[in-house]
Short mmCIF file of C-alpha atoms in Angstrom, two decimals:
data_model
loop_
_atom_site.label_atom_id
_atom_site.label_comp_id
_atom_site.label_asym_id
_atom_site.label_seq_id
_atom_site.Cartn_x
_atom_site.Cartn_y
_atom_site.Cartn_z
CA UNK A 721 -111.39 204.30 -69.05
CA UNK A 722 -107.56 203.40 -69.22
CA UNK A 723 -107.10 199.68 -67.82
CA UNK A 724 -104.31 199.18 -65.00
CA UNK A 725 -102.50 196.60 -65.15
CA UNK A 726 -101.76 194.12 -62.27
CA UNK A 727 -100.21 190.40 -61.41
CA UNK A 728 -102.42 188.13 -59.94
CA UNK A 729 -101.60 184.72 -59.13
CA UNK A 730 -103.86 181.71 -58.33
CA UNK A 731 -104.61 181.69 -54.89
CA UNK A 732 -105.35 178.15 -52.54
CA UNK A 733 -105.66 179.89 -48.96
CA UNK A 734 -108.92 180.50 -48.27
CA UNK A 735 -111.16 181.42 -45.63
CA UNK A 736 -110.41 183.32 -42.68
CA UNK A 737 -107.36 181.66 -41.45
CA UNK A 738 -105.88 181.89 -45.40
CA UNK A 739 -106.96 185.41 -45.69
CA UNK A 740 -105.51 186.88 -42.38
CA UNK A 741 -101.90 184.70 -43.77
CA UNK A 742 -102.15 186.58 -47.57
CA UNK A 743 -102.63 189.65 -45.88
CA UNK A 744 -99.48 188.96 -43.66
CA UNK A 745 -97.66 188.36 -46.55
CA UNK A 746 -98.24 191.79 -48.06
CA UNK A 747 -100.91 191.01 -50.63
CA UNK A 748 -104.67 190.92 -51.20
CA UNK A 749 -107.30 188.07 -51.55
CA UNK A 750 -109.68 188.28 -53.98
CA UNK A 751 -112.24 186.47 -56.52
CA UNK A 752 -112.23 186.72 -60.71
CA UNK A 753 -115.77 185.85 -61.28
CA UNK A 754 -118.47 186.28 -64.40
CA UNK A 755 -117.81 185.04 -67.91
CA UNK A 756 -116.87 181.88 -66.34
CA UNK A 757 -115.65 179.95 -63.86
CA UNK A 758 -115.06 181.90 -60.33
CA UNK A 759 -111.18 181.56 -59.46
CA UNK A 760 -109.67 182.37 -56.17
CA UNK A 761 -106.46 185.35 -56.74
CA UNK A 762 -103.91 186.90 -54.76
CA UNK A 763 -102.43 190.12 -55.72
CA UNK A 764 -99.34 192.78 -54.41
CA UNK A 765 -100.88 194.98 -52.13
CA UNK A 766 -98.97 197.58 -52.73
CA UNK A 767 -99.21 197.51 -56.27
CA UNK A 768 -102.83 197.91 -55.84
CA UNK A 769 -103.11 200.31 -53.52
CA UNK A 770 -101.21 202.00 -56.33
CA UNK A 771 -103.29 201.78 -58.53
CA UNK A 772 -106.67 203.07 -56.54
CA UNK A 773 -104.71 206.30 -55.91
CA UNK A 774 -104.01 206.72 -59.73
CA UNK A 775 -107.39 206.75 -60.83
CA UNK A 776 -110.32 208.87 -59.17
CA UNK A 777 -113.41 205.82 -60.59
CA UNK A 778 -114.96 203.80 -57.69
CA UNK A 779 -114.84 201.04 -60.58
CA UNK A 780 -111.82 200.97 -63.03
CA UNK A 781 -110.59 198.74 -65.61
CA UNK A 782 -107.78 196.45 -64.77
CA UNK A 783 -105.79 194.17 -67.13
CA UNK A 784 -104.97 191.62 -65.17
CA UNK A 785 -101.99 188.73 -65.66
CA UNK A 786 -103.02 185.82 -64.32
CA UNK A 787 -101.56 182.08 -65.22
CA UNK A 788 -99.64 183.61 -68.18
CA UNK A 789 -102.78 184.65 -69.81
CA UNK A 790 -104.06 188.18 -69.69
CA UNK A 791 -107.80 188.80 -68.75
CA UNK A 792 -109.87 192.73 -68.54
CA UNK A 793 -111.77 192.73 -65.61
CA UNK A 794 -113.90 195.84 -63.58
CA UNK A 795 -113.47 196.26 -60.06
CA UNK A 796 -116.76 195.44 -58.88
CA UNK A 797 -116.38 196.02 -55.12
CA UNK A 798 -113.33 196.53 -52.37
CA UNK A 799 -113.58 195.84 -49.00
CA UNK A 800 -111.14 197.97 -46.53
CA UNK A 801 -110.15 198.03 -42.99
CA UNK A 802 -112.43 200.65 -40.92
CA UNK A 803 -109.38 202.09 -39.49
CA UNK A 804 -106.38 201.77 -41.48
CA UNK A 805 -108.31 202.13 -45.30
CA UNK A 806 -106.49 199.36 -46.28
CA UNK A 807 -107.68 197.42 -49.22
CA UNK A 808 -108.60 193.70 -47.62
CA UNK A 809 -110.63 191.91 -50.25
CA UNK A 810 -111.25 192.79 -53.85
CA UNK A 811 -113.64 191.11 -56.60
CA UNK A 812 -113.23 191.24 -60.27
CA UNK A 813 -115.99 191.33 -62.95
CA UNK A 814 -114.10 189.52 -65.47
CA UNK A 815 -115.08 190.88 -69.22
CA UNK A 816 -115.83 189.88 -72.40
CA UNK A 817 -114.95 191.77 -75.65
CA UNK A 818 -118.19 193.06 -76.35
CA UNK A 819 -119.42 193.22 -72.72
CA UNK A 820 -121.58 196.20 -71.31
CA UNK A 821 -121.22 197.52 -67.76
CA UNK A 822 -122.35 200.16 -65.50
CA UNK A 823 -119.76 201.95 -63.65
CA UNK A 824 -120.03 204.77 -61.39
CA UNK A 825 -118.01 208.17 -62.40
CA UNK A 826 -117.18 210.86 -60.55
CA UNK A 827 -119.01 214.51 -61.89
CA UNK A 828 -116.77 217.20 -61.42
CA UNK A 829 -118.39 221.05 -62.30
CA UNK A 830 -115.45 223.50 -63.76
CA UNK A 831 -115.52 227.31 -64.07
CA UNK A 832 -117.33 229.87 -62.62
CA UNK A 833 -121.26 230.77 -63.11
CA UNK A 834 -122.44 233.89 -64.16
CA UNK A 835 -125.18 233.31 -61.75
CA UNK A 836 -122.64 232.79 -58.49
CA UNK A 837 -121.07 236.31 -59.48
CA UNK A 838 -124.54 237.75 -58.87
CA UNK A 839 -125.33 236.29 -55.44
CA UNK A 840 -126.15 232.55 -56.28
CA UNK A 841 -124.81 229.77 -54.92
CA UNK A 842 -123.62 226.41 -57.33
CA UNK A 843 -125.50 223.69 -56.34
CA UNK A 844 -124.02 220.10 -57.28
CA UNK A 845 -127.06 217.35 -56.68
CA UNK A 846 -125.31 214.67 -58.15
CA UNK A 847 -121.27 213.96 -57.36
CA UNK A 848 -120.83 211.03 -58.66
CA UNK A 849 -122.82 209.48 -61.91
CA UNK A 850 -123.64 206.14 -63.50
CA UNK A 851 -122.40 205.20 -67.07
CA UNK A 852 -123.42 202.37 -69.26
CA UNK A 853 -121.21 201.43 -72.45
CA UNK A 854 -118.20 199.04 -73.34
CA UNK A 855 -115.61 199.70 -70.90
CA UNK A 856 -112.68 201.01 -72.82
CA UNK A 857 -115.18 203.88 -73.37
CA UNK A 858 -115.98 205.02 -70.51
CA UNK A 859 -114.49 208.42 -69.41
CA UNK A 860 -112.95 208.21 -65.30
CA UNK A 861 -114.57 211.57 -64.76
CA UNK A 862 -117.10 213.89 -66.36
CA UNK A 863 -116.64 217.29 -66.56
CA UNK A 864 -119.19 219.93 -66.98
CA UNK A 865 -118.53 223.77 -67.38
CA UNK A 866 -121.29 225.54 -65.46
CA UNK A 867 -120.03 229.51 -67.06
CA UNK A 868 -123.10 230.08 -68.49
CA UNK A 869 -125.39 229.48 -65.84
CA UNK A 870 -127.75 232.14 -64.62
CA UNK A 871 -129.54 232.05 -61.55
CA UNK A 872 -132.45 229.38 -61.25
CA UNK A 873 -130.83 227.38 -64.54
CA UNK A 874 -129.42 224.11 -64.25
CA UNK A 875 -127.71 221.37 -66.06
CA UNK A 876 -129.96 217.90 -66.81
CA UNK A 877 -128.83 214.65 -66.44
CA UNK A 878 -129.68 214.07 -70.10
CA UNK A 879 -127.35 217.30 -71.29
CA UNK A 880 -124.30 216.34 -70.49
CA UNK A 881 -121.69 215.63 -73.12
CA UNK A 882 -120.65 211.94 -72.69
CA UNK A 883 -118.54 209.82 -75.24
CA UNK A 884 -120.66 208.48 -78.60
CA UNK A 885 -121.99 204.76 -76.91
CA UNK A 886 -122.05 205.83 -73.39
CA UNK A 887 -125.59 206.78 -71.90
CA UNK A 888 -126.17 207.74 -68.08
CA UNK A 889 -128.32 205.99 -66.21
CA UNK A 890 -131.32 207.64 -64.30
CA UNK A 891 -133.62 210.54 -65.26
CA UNK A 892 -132.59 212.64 -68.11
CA UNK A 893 -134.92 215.08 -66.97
CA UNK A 894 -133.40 215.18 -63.67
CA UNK A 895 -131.22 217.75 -62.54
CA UNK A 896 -127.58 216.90 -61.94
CA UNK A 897 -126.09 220.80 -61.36
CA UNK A 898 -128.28 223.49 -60.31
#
């Protein structure tokens, strides 16, 4: 996974009242926490919301500058208006060099099945899957080519090709494409 990088600046609004006036402003509050202590940011809100279109991960890598210091953190959760999908709270996993995560990654099936030539029909039972591994190695999608399949065959959880030092989480004996 590719980090994205983004300003942040230290943020002293808080609570409601300090949240609705960021947000008026045209950026986003939000909270740095693990590895540490938990610090109170403000970021561009446009710059953001520029950088959840660029990348197809619930939970990407950002490189963020904050206090002339540079710091990798994970999106751990975003919080958006019902109507407008507008981003209005974010939190940061700050990270460690040698830290291991879990993210959730998108599973995306390419090419055609022999079986769905013949009268079958593709069936994905997992669209998105969980990763474990350092974060710099964790792919923003996984891809499978479903080709050979025949009817009744299916891919397992534990077949998939995934980077050396990544494992998925879950059954390996359960099915992810059938």
């Amino acid at each position: 996974m590719k980090a994205i990088s983004l300003a942040a600046s230290q943020r002293t609004l808080t609570k409601t009242t300090g949240s609705k006036k960021i947000r008026g402003a045209g950026r986003i509050p939000g909270i740095l926490y693990g590895n540490g202590d938990p610090e109170n940011i403000e970021l561009e809100s446009v710059q953001f919301e520029k950088a959840i279109k660029s990348t197809s991960a619930k939970n990407f890598l950002v490189e963020l500058e904050f206090d002339g210091s540079k710091s990798m953190a994970l999106v751990q959760d975003l919080q958006k208006h019902p109507i407008t999908r507008l981003c209005l709270h974010v939190d940061f996993w700050r990270l460690g060099e040698d830290s291991v995560v879990t993210a959730d990654v998108p599973l995306i099936a390419t090419g055609s099945p022999e079986g769905v030539k013949v009268g079958g029909i593709l069936q994905t039972m997992l669209h998105n899957i969980t990763l474990k591994g350092k974060p710099a190695d964790i792919p923003e999608t996984v891809e499978v080519d479903t080709t050979p399949l025949k009817v009744g065959e299916g891919i397992l959880l534990g077949e998939l090709n995934l980077p050396d030092g990544i494992t998925a989480v879950g059954n390996p004996k359960g099915r992810a494409i059938a």
